[in-house]
Amino acid sequence: MTALDRRSFLGRGLATAGGVLASGIAIETLGTHASWAEAGRPAFDPRQVGYGPLSRRAAENTGEELLALPAGFSYVVLGKTGTPMSDGVPTPIAHDGMAAFPGTRRHTARLIRNHEVRTTPGSPIGRVHVEGSRRYDELGVGGTTTLEVDLRSGEVLQHFVSLNGTIVNCAGGRMLGHRGWLTCEETTAGPVQGWGRKHGYIYEVPLDGPRPGRPAPSQPLKAMGRFSHEAVAVDPRTGYVYETEDDSGKPDGFYRFRPKDPRNLSAGGVLEMLKIKGKDNYDCREGQKMGARLPVEWVTIDSPDPDVEGGAQTCTQQGLAKGGAKFNRLEGCWYGDGSIFFNSTSGGDAKNGDAPNADGYLEGYGQVWRHIPNRRDGGTLVLVYESPGRKVLDSPDNLTFTPRGGIVLCEDDASDADADPHPLAPGLTNVNRLIGLDPRRGQPFEFAVNIADESEFAGACFSPDGSTLFVNQLGNTAALDPPGRTYAIRGPWQRGPL
């Protein structure tokens, strides 16, 4: 990997020429992939794309067969549920969204990882919890952990709770200046459901500060909205924070937060929902044309922290009442090349057969959207890819652009109707994969298959030096089995398109 390749991937370099180059290649990849899919090409030919055929492989440090990977690739397991951490706390359950930062020493990386724990209030099962720490909700079971990893050996040097007192921490995104992680709650539960306080917020997890036995204080950023948050991405030019919403079974919105002080989100700001200009409640979920440019305007959410328990309109209802656009299950969100990319996990015209949503919408196999901001107006929205069926891509969740301009999509196949078995994972019904996209031909390929269980992949991200792909296996969100795991995957990246 060249020095330019490394610089182009580093999050802090996204505004540089290297960052634009890598993102531009990835954008071309999405366009090429869309053309490839529209031509009705076969789903996979492992002899011609990616890194070749996959086979079941055992983890180097545990000997368990958990992943199927191409020849030449290996992996180790980090932070499995239940293993003791440096602070004495057992590793929590439900490994979800994640980001990689430069470590405190040479040849290391620091990971901040979400835990989407969905147990009952105060439950000890897989809880993210440090007794005596400053936390928002004493009954909270979710939060984040931080891992310091040696990139040469795969050894975990430190591993500790970095935030607790929250619930259902699903995904998030890097803070402005890459000073840390913004972690999001995918729920609006509160005291009515037995919790000590209201939830549905975003919280800051500083890169520096938290240490074993001393997590960061969990303080909700209420002006950024109370809704079922999924992920965020920050535009480094303006400091605006773009937010995705995933409230299953209902229309979702795409939001932006314009802070008063981009480096102090707690100072407040304005929350807005995307609207297609001149078209109230435009339905982005189906009937869309890839490549079409839709002009955007933004409508203000007047009450970003609504008292929904008292009958107030939710953020989503407020935005839709002003003509906001409808999406379905917005999840992964990423900034690059001056744009915000985000996944609609169940958008699209090819339907997966699940029961209709509350408003009659039938879910699809997934979409990838691009919002292009513009200082002069609301910007532009473009559908850059839509899956034609499960064999190509089934339910994209997190997305990451790779050091060499390829794309990795994490599948979250939760379909009840459309079984998705795999020959490398006998006995499993809904198998989840990491799907790569070739930047030269746009052709999709399987890079990894979860052969351990039916839980989703999440949190895919490369180490700052580009040598290691980190990715999570969610595991169970309410029990210890199957466990959550983090994988560190290494191999001959230069041999293929990632």
Short mmCIF file of C-alpha atoms in Angstrom, two decimals:
data_model
loop_
_atom_site.label_atom_id
_atom_site.label_comp_id
_atom_site.label_asym_id
_atom_site.label_seq_id
_atom_site.Cartn_x
_atom_site.Cartn_y
_atom_site.Cartn_z
CA MET A 1 0.00 0.00 0.00
CA THR A 2 1.40 3.39 -0.96
CA ALA A 3 1.69 6.37 1.34
CA LEU A 4 -1.06 8.07 -0.70
CA ASP A 5 -3.34 5.08 -0.12
CA ARG A 6 -2.77 5.33 3.61
CA ARG A 7 -3.38 9.06 3.75
CA SER A 8 -6.52 8.74 1.63
CA PHE A 9 -8.13 6.42 4.14
CA LEU A 10 -7.25 8.22 7.34
CA GLY A 11 -10.34 9.97 8.65
CA ARG A 12 -8.42 13.15 9.43
CA GLY A 13 -7.33 13.30 5.78
CA LEU A 14 -10.77 13.28 4.21
CA ALA A 15 -10.57 16.95 3.31
CA THR A 16 -7.17 16.47 1.61
CA ALA A 17 -6.48 15.51 -1.97
CA GLY A 18 -5.90 11.93 -0.85
CA GLY A 19 -9.30 11.74 0.80
CA VAL A 20 -11.08 13.16 -2.25
CA LEU A 21 -9.24 10.74 -4.52
CA ALA A 22 -10.24 7.68 -2.53
CA SER A 23 -13.82 8.82 -2.18
CA GLY A 24 -14.07 9.71 -5.86
CA ILE A 25 -12.98 6.22 -6.83
CA ALA A 26 -15.55 4.75 -4.47
CA ILE A 27 -18.29 6.93 -5.98
CA GLU A 28 -17.35 5.67 -9.43
CA THR A 29 -17.49 2.15 -7.99
CA LEU A 30 -21.09 2.65 -6.90
CA GLY A 31 -22.05 4.00 -10.30
CA THR A 32 -20.32 1.13 -12.09
CA HIS A 33 -22.01 -1.33 -9.76
CA ALA A 34 -25.42 0.18 -10.50
CA SER A 35 -24.83 -0.22 -14.24
CA TRP A 36 -23.58 -3.75 -13.69
CA ALA A 37 -26.73 -4.68 -11.72
CA GLU A 38 -29.10 -3.06 -14.23
CA ALA A 39 -27.53 -5.19 -16.99
CA GLY A 40 -28.81 -8.30 -15.21
CA ARG A 41 -25.39 -9.87 -14.75
CA PRO A 42 -25.04 -13.01 -12.58
CA ALA A 43 -24.62 -12.38 -8.87
CA PHE A 44 -21.18 -13.85 -8.17
CA ASP A 45 -18.39 -15.52 -10.11
CA PRO A 46 -15.66 -16.08 -7.48
CA ARG A 47 -13.21 -17.12 -10.18
CA GLN A 48 -13.21 -13.66 -11.73
CA VAL A 49 -13.84 -11.06 -9.02
CA GLY A 50 -12.65 -10.07 -5.59
CA TYR A 51 -10.05 -12.31 -3.99
CA GLY A 52 -11.31 -15.63 -5.28
CA PRO A 53 -13.35 -18.41 -3.65
CA LEU A 54 -13.96 -18.43 0.09
CA SER A 55 -13.38 -21.29 2.49
CA ARG A 56 -14.04 -21.86 6.17
CA ARG A 57 -11.14 -20.63 8.27
CA ALA A 58 -10.25 -20.93 11.95
CA ALA A 59 -9.26 -17.93 14.07
CA GLU A 60 -5.50 -17.85 14.66
CA ASN A 61 -5.85 -17.26 18.39
CA THR A 62 -8.81 -19.49 19.29
CA GLY A 63 -8.93 -22.23 16.68
CA GLU A 64 -12.69 -21.74 16.16
CA GLU A 65 -14.14 -21.74 12.65
CA LEU A 66 -16.14 -18.50 12.66
CA LEU A 67 -15.56 -16.89 9.26
CA ALA A 68 -15.19 -17.93 5.65
CA LEU A 69 -12.53 -15.84 3.87
CA PRO A 70 -10.51 -15.90 0.65
CA ALA A 71 -7.15 -17.68 0.47
CA GLY A 72 -4.31 -15.78 2.12
CA PHE A 73 -6.47 -13.98 4.69
CA SER A 74 -6.39 -14.69 8.41
CA TYR A 75 -8.09 -13.29 11.47
CA VAL A 76 -8.00 -13.12 15.25
CA VAL A 77 -10.87 -12.66 17.69
CA LEU A 78 -10.80 -9.60 19.94
CA GLY A 79 -13.10 -8.77 22.83
CA LYS A 80 -15.44 -11.76 22.83
CA THR A 81 -18.49 -11.39 25.08
CA GLY A 82 -17.67 -12.45 28.64
CA THR A 83 -13.88 -12.16 28.48
CA PRO A 84 -12.47 -9.94 31.28
CA MET A 85 -11.35 -6.45 30.28
CA SER A 86 -8.55 -4.32 31.77
CA ASP A 87 -11.03 -2.67 34.15
CA GLY A 88 -12.24 -6.04 35.47
CA VAL A 89 -15.61 -5.78 33.71
CA PRO A 90 -16.63 -8.75 31.52
CA THR A 91 -16.82 -7.79 27.84
CA PRO A 92 -20.48 -6.82 27.22
CA ILE A 93 -22.84 -8.33 24.64
CA ALA A 94 -24.09 -6.93 21.31
CA HIS A 95 -21.02 -5.59 19.46
CA ASP A 96 -22.24 -2.99 16.94
CA GLY A 97 -20.99 0.26 15.33
CA MET A 98 -17.30 1.10 15.66
CA ALA A 99 -14.48 3.37 14.50
CA ALA A 100 -10.69 3.00 14.38
CA PHE A 101 -8.31 5.78 15.43
CA PRO A 102 -4.52 6.04 15.74
CA GLY A 103 -3.35 4.34 18.94
CA THR A 104 -1.27 5.82 21.71
CA ARG A 105 1.86 3.95 20.54
CA ARG A 106 3.43 3.04 17.20
CA HIS A 107 1.86 0.12 15.35
CA THR A 108 -1.34 0.35 17.40
CA ALA A 109 -4.94 1.32 16.74
CA ARG A 110 -7.63 2.44 19.17
CA LEU A 111 -11.16 1.16 18.59
CA ILE A 112 -14.30 2.66 20.12
CA ARG A 113 -17.11 0.10 19.91
CA ASN A 114 -20.85 0.33 20.58
CA HIS A 115 -22.88 -2.25 22.48
CA GLU A 116 -26.53 -2.44 21.41
CA VAL A 117 -27.68 -4.10 24.64
CA ARG A 118 -31.45 -4.69 24.67
CA THR A 119 -31.98 -6.32 28.06
CA THR A 120 -34.37 -5.04 30.73
CA PRO A 121 -33.57 -1.99 32.91
CA GLY A 122 -30.69 -2.70 35.26
CA SER A 123 -30.22 -6.28 34.02
CA PRO A 124 -26.72 -7.63 34.71
CA ILE A 125 -26.73 -9.79 31.55
CA GLY A 126 -23.91 -8.52 29.35
CA ARG A 127 -24.29 -5.02 30.75
CA VAL A 128 -21.92 -2.12 30.05
CA HIS A 129 -21.42 -0.93 33.61
CA VAL A 130 -18.77 0.57 35.89
CA GLU A 131 -19.95 1.00 39.46
CA GLY A 132 -19.60 4.55 40.78
CA SER A 133 -19.02 6.16 37.40
CA ARG A 134 -20.82 9.28 36.19
CA ARG A 135 -23.63 7.95 34.03
CA TYR A 136 -26.85 9.37 32.66
CA ASP A 137 -29.21 6.55 33.70
CA GLU A 138 -28.41 4.33 36.69
CA LEU A 139 -30.49 1.58 35.06
CA GLY A 140 -28.76 1.89 31.67
CA VAL A 141 -27.36 -1.34 30.21
CA GLY A 142 -25.65 -0.08 27.01
CA GLY A 143 -22.64 2.03 26.17
CA THR A 144 -19.22 1.76 24.56
CA THR A 145 -15.92 -0.02 25.13
CA THR A 146 -12.47 1.05 23.95
CA LEU A 147 -9.75 -1.33 22.75
CA GLU A 148 -6.07 -0.61 22.12
CA VAL A 149 -4.76 -3.18 19.63
CA ASP A 150 -1.23 -4.07 18.50
CA LEU A 151 -1.51 -4.21 14.69
CA ARG A 152 1.46 -6.55 14.31
CA SER A 153 0.45 -9.26 16.74
CA GLY A 154 -3.31 -8.68 17.07
CA GLU A 155 -2.89 -8.51 20.85
CA VAL A 156 -5.31 -6.38 22.86
CA LEU A 157 -3.18 -4.06 25.01
CA GLN A 158 -6.06 -2.39 26.83
CA HIS A 159 -9.82 -2.93 26.84
CA PHE A 160 -12.26 -1.02 29.03
CA VAL A 161 -15.69 0.59 29.36
CA SER A 162 -15.49 4.12 27.95
CA LEU A 163 -19.18 5.14 28.36
CA ASN A 164 -22.12 3.67 30.29
CA GLY A 165 -25.57 4.68 31.53
CA THR A 166 -27.16 4.56 28.06
CA ILE A 167 -29.23 1.94 26.19
CA VAL A 168 -29.36 0.34 22.74
CA ASN A 169 -26.15 1.94 21.47
CA CYS A 170 -26.37 0.98 17.81
CA ALA A 171 -24.06 3.00 15.56
CA GLY A 172 -22.63 6.51 15.48
CA GLY A 173 -19.78 8.38 13.81
CA ARG A 174 -16.54 10.27 14.29
CA MET A 175 -16.56 13.65 16.01
CA LEU A 176 -15.36 16.76 14.18
CA GLY A 177 -11.56 16.68 14.10
CA HIS A 178 -11.73 12.96 14.91
CA ARG A 179 -11.49 13.79 18.60
CA GLY A 180 -13.66 10.80 19.47
CA TRP A 181 -16.91 8.98 18.76
CA LEU A 182 -20.56 10.05 18.74
CA THR A 183 -22.62 7.10 19.97
CA CYS A 184 -26.34 6.85 19.22
CA GLU A 185 -29.31 5.27 21.00
CA GLU A 186 -31.64 3.38 18.66
CA THR A 187 -34.75 3.80 20.81
CA THR A 188 -37.02 6.38 22.41
CA ALA A 189 -37.80 4.32 25.51
CA GLY A 190 -37.97 5.96 28.92
CA PRO A 191 -39.56 5.72 32.38
CA VAL A 192 -42.78 4.32 30.89
CA GLN A 193 -40.76 1.26 29.84
CA GLY A 194 -39.00 1.05 33.21
CA TRP A 195 -35.85 3.07 32.55
CA GLY A 196 -34.67 5.72 34.99
CA ARG A 197 -34.64 8.51 32.39
CA LYS A 198 -35.73 9.30 28.82
CA HIS A 199 -33.61 7.90 26.00
CA GLY A 200 -33.16 8.39 22.25
CA TYR A 201 -30.11 10.65 22.25
CA ILE A 202 -26.52 11.07 21.00
CA TYR A 203 -23.53 11.11 23.39
CA GLU A 204 -19.85 12.03 23.06
CA VAL A 205 -17.09 9.49 23.77
CA PRO A 206 -13.73 11.33 23.71
CA LEU A 207 -10.77 9.51 22.21
CA ASP A 208 -8.59 10.73 25.07
CA GLY A 209 -9.83 10.88 28.64
CA PRO A 210 -11.66 7.62 29.39
CA ARG A 211 -9.43 4.99 30.97
CA PRO A 212 -9.90 1.68 32.80
CA GLY A 213 -12.31 2.18 35.68
CA ARG A 214 -13.13 5.75 34.66
CA PRO A 215 -15.55 6.04 31.69
CA ALA A 216 -16.50 9.37 30.17
CA PRO A 217 -19.56 11.00 31.75
CA SER A 218 -22.63 10.17 29.67
CA GLN A 219 -24.40 13.44 28.91
CA PRO A 220 -27.14 13.43 26.23
CA LEU A 221 -26.96 16.01 23.45
CA LYS A 222 -30.67 16.72 23.48
CA ALA A 223 -30.70 19.46 20.84
CA MET A 224 -29.53 16.84 18.31
CA GLY A 225 -32.89 15.11 18.55
CA ARG A 226 -34.71 12.42 20.45
CA PHE A 227 -35.54 9.64 18.02
CA SER A 228 -34.43 6.14 17.06
CA HIS A 229 -30.89 7.09 16.05
CA GLU A 230 -28.68 4.88 13.94
CA ALA A 231 -25.53 6.61 12.63
CA VAL A 232 -24.03 10.06 12.07
CA ALA A 233 -21.46 11.69 9.80
CA VAL A 234 -19.86 15.11 10.25
CA ASP A 235 -19.14 17.45 7.35
CA PRO A 236 -15.67 18.84 8.27
CA ARG A 237 -16.22 21.99 6.20
CA THR A 238 -19.28 23.17 8.11
CA GLY A 239 -19.40 21.04 11.26
CA TYR A 240 -22.96 19.99 10.38
CA VAL A 241 -23.85 16.57 11.74
CA TYR A 242 -25.99 14.34 9.50
CA GLU A 243 -28.12 11.74 11.29
CA THR A 244 -29.94 8.59 10.16
CA GLU A 245 -33.09 7.16 11.74
CA ASP A 246 -34.13 3.51 12.00
CA ASP A 247 -37.59 3.06 13.46
CA SER A 248 -38.62 -0.31 12.02
CA GLY A 249 -42.03 -0.51 10.41
CA LYS A 250 -42.46 3.25 10.01
CA PRO A 251 -41.27 5.93 7.57
CA ASP A 252 -37.91 7.35 8.69
CA GLY A 253 -36.26 10.72 8.19
CA PHE A 254 -32.77 11.90 7.26
CA TYR A 255 -31.66 14.77 9.52
CA ARG A 256 -28.97 17.37 9.86
CA PHE A 257 -27.93 19.28 12.97
CA ARG A 258 -26.49 22.78 12.51
CA PRO A 259 -24.58 23.45 15.74
CA LYS A 260 -23.99 26.90 17.19
CA ASP A 261 -20.40 25.83 17.85
CA PRO A 262 -19.23 22.83 15.77
CA ARG A 263 -16.64 21.94 18.43
CA ASN A 264 -19.13 22.19 21.29
CA LEU A 265 -22.27 20.27 20.35
CA SER A 266 -23.69 20.74 23.85
CA ALA A 267 -24.07 24.47 23.08
CA GLY A 268 -27.13 23.61 20.99
CA GLY A 269 -28.17 24.27 17.42
CA VAL A 270 -30.94 23.62 14.92
CA LEU A 271 -32.26 20.17 13.95
CA GLU A 272 -33.75 19.76 10.47
CA MET A 273 -35.21 17.00 8.27
CA LEU A 274 -34.49 16.55 4.56
CA LYS A 275 -37.31 17.39 2.15
CA ILE A 276 -37.33 17.07 -1.63
CA LYS A 277 -37.81 20.59 -2.89
CA GLY A 278 -41.41 21.35 -3.83
CA LYS A 279 -42.62 17.79 -3.11
CA ASP A 280 -44.28 17.08 0.21
CA ASN A 281 -43.52 13.66 1.73
CA TYR A 282 -41.63 12.44 -1.32
CA ASP A 283 -41.31 8.65 -1.01
CA CYS A 284 -37.66 7.68 -1.50
CA ARG A 285 -38.34 4.07 -0.54
CA GLU A 286 -39.38 2.83 -3.99
CA GLY A 287 -39.93 3.91 -7.57
CA GLN A 288 -36.58 5.71 -7.73
CA LYS A 289 -34.13 5.98 -10.62
CA MET A 290 -30.45 5.50 -9.91
CA GLY A 291 -28.46 8.61 -10.78
CA ALA A 292 -31.42 11.02 -10.81
CA ARG A 293 -30.63 14.29 -8.99
CA LEU A 294 -33.29 15.47 -6.55
CA PRO A 295 -33.07 19.07 -5.22
CA VAL A 296 -33.23 19.28 -1.44
CA GLU A 297 -34.54 21.72 1.15
CA TRP A 298 -34.62 21.36 4.93
CA VAL A 299 -37.52 21.74 7.37
CA THR A 300 -36.97 22.67 11.01
CA ILE A 301 -37.83 20.30 13.86
CA ASP A 302 -39.32 22.78 16.32
CA SER A 303 -39.20 20.45 19.32
CA PRO A 304 -36.06 18.24 19.03
CA ASP A 305 -36.59 16.73 22.51
CA PRO A 306 -40.32 16.00 22.39
CA ASP A 307 -42.36 14.85 25.37
CA VAL A 308 -43.73 11.85 23.47
CA GLU A 309 -44.92 10.33 26.75
CA GLY A 310 -47.19 13.34 27.14
CA GLY A 311 -48.59 13.05 23.63
CA ALA A 312 -46.25 15.43 21.79
CA GLN A 313 -45.38 14.76 18.17
CA THR A 314 -42.19 12.78 17.60
CA CYS A 315 -39.32 14.32 15.63
CA THR A 316 -40.36 12.17 12.69
CA GLN A 317 -43.98 13.29 12.85
CA GLN A 318 -42.91 16.93 13.07
CA GLY A 319 -40.71 16.61 9.99
CA LEU A 320 -43.27 14.68 7.95
CA ALA A 321 -45.93 17.23 8.87
CA LYS A 322 -43.77 19.83 7.11
CA GLY A 323 -43.31 17.67 4.02
CA GLY A 324 -40.14 15.75 4.94
CA ALA A 325 -39.07 12.88 2.67
CA LYS A 326 -39.77 9.24 3.60
CA PHE A 327 -37.06 6.58 3.83
CA ASN A 328 -37.01 3.04 5.23
CA ARG A 329 -34.54 1.89 7.89
CA LEU A 330 -31.74 4.38 7.45
CA GLU A 331 -28.55 2.94 8.93
CA GLY A 332 -24.87 3.34 7.92
CA CYS A 333 -23.66 6.91 7.30
CA TRP A 334 -20.25 8.10 6.03
CA TYR A 335 -18.65 11.38 4.85
CA GLY A 336 -16.35 11.61 1.81
CA ASP A 337 -15.69 13.66 -1.32
CA GLY A 338 -17.79 16.50 0.04
CA SER A 339 -20.85 14.26 0.37
CA ILE A 340 -22.77 12.23 2.92
CA PHE A 341 -23.45 8.58 1.99
CA PHE A 342 -26.10 6.58 3.82
CA ASN A 343 -27.81 3.20 3.52
CA SER A 344 -31.52 2.48 3.47
CA THR A 345 -31.41 -1.12 4.64
CA SER A 346 -34.88 -2.06 3.36
CA GLY A 347 -35.48 0.44 0.57
CA GLY A 348 -35.94 -0.54 -3.07
CA ASP A 349 -38.26 -2.01 -5.65
CA ALA A 350 -37.11 -5.65 -5.36
CA LYS A 351 -39.13 -6.87 -2.35
CA ASN A 352 -37.99 -9.31 0.34
CA GLY A 353 -41.45 -10.72 1.10
CA ASP A 354 -41.79 -9.50 4.69
CA ALA A 355 -45.09 -8.21 6.06
CA PRO A 356 -45.90 -4.62 5.06
CA ASN A 357 -45.04 -1.64 7.23
CA ALA A 358 -47.76 0.21 9.11
CA ASP A 359 -48.41 2.44 6.09
CA GLY A 360 -48.43 -0.46 3.61
CA TYR A 361 -44.87 -0.14 2.32
CA LEU A 362 -43.29 -3.49 1.32
CA GLU A 363 -39.60 -3.70 2.23
CA GLY A 364 -36.84 -4.10 -0.34
CA TYR A 365 -33.24 -5.35 -0.37
CA GLY A 366 -31.55 -2.01 0.19
CA GLN A 367 -30.39 1.32 -1.25
CA VAL A 368 -27.27 3.51 -1.02
CA TRP A 369 -27.93 7.27 -1.11
CA ARG A 370 -25.64 10.26 -1.54
CA HIS A 371 -26.44 13.76 -0.25
CA ILE A 372 -24.33 16.51 -1.84
CA PRO A 373 -24.43 19.64 0.36
CA ASN A 374 -24.35 23.08 -1.19
CA ARG A 375 -23.81 26.35 0.66
CA ARG A 376 -26.14 28.19 -1.72
CA ASP A 377 -29.17 25.93 -1.28
CA GLY A 378 -30.28 22.71 0.39
CA GLY A 379 -28.10 20.50 -1.77
CA THR A 380 -28.88 17.46 -3.90
CA LEU A 381 -29.92 13.86 -3.20
CA VAL A 382 -28.87 11.01 -5.50
CA LEU A 383 -29.69 7.28 -5.38
CA VAL A 384 -26.31 5.77 -6.26
CA TYR A 385 -27.21 2.10 -5.87
CA GLU A 386 -30.24 -0.14 -5.32
CA SER A 387 -30.00 -3.89 -4.78
CA PRO A 388 -31.84 -6.04 -7.35
CA GLY A 389 -32.05 -9.06 -5.01
CA ARG A 390 -30.63 -10.93 -2.07
CA LYS A 391 -27.90 -12.80 -3.96
CA VAL A 392 -26.20 -9.52 -4.86
CA LEU A 393 -26.83 -7.62 -1.62
CA ASP A 394 -29.29 -8.29 1.19
CA SER A 395 -30.00 -5.47 3.67
CA PRO A 396 -26.90 -3.20 3.76
CA ASP A 397 -26.22 -1.72 7.19
CA ASN A 398 -22.79 -0.21 7.86
CA LEU A 399 -20.67 0.86 4.90
CA THR A 400 -17.02 1.79 4.64
CA PHE A 401 -14.81 3.01 1.80
CA THR A 402 -11.49 1.20 1.69
CA PRO A 403 -7.93 2.56 1.35
CA ARG A 404 -7.81 1.75 -2.37
CA GLY A 405 -11.25 3.00 -3.34
CA GLY A 406 -13.27 -0.17 -2.94
CA ILE A 407 -16.40 -0.47 -0.80
CA VAL A 408 -17.36 -2.89 1.96
CA LEU A 409 -21.03 -3.30 2.93
CA CYS A 410 -22.11 -5.09 6.12
CA GLU A 411 -25.27 -7.15 5.68
CA ASP A 412 -28.03 -7.15 8.31
CA ASP A 413 -30.38 -9.74 6.88
CA ALA A 414 -33.31 -9.87 9.28
CA SER A 415 -35.92 -10.99 6.75
CA ASP A 416 -38.51 -13.42 8.06
CA ALA A 417 -39.88 -14.50 4.70
CA ASP A 418 -36.87 -14.81 2.42
CA ALA A 419 -34.49 -17.51 3.67
CA ASP A 420 -30.87 -16.88 2.76
CA PRO A 421 -28.80 -20.04 3.35
CA HIS A 422 -25.18 -20.42 2.27
CA PRO A 423 -23.19 -23.54 1.33
CA LEU A 424 -20.35 -22.52 3.66
CA ALA A 425 -22.71 -22.15 6.63
CA PRO A 426 -24.79 -25.35 6.80
CA GLY A 427 -27.65 -25.22 9.29
CA LEU A 428 -28.06 -21.43 9.20
CA THR A 429 -31.13 -19.89 7.56
CA ASN A 430 -30.30 -16.17 7.24
CA VAL A 431 -26.59 -15.85 6.62
CA ASN A 432 -24.86 -12.46 6.74
CA ARG A 433 -21.87 -11.45 4.64
CA LEU A 434 -19.37 -8.70 3.99
CA ILE A 435 -19.93 -7.68 0.37
CA GLY A 436 -17.13 -5.95 -1.49
CA LEU A 437 -17.50 -3.84 -4.62
CA ASP A 438 -14.74 -3.86 -7.21
CA PRO A 439 -13.77 -0.23 -8.09
CA ARG A 440 -12.81 -1.22 -11.63
CA ARG A 441 -15.85 -3.20 -12.74
CA GLY A 442 -18.41 -2.49 -10.04
CA GLN A 443 -19.01 -6.21 -9.66
CA PRO A 444 -20.01 -7.39 -6.17
CA PHE A 445 -18.19 -10.21 -4.44
CA GLU A 446 -18.31 -12.01 -1.13
CA PHE A 447 -15.36 -11.13 1.04
CA ALA A 448 -16.49 -12.77 4.29
CA VAL A 449 -19.31 -14.97 5.51
CA ASN A 450 -20.43 -15.29 9.14
CA ILE A 451 -20.49 -19.08 9.57
CA ALA A 452 -20.86 -18.94 13.37
CA ASP A 453 -24.46 -17.70 13.72
CA GLU A 454 -27.16 -15.60 12.03
CA SER A 455 -26.24 -12.25 13.60
CA GLU A 456 -25.25 -9.29 11.47
CA PHE A 457 -21.85 -7.86 10.64
CA ALA A 458 -21.35 -4.29 11.94
CA GLY A 459 -18.76 -1.59 12.50
CA ALA A 460 -16.45 -2.39 9.58
CA CYS A 461 -13.45 -0.02 9.56
CA PHE A 462 -9.80 -0.14 8.55
CA SER A 463 -6.88 0.59 10.86
CA PRO A 464 -5.26 3.99 10.18
CA ASP A 465 -2.33 2.31 8.40
CA GLY A 466 -4.71 0.32 6.18
CA SER A 467 -3.28 -3.05 7.19
CA THR A 468 -6.23 -4.44 9.15
CA LEU A 469 -9.97 -4.60 8.64
CA PHE A 470 -11.82 -4.59 11.94
CA VAL A 471 -15.44 -5.76 11.96
CA ASN A 472 -17.94 -6.88 14.59
CA GLN A 473 -20.23 -9.86 14.80
CA LEU A 474 -23.24 -8.59 16.75
CA GLY A 475 -24.20 -11.78 18.58
CA ASN A 476 -27.27 -11.72 20.81
CA THR A 477 -28.55 -8.32 21.99
CA ALA A 478 -30.32 -9.70 25.08
CA ALA A 479 -28.40 -12.83 26.11
CA LEU A 480 -24.85 -14.16 26.36
CA ASP A 481 -25.20 -16.66 23.53
CA PRO A 482 -24.31 -16.34 20.76
CA PRO A 483 -21.55 -13.98 21.91
CA GLY A 484 -20.49 -10.76 20.27
CA ARG A 485 -17.02 -10.72 18.75
CA THR A 486 -14.64 -8.29 17.09
CA TYR A 487 -12.48 -9.61 14.27
CA ALA A 488 -9.16 -8.24 13.04
CA ILE A 489 -8.68 -9.46 9.46
CA ARG A 490 -5.32 -9.27 7.71
CA GLY A 491 -4.11 -10.44 4.33
CA PRO A 492 -2.94 -9.54 0.82
CA TRP A 493 -5.15 -6.50 0.25
CA GLN A 494 -2.97 -5.41 -2.68
CA ARG A 495 -3.95 -8.58 -4.55
CA GLY A 496 -7.52 -7.43 -5.07
CA PRO A 497 -9.88 -4.44 -5.08
CA LEU A 498 -10.14 -3.67 -1.34
#
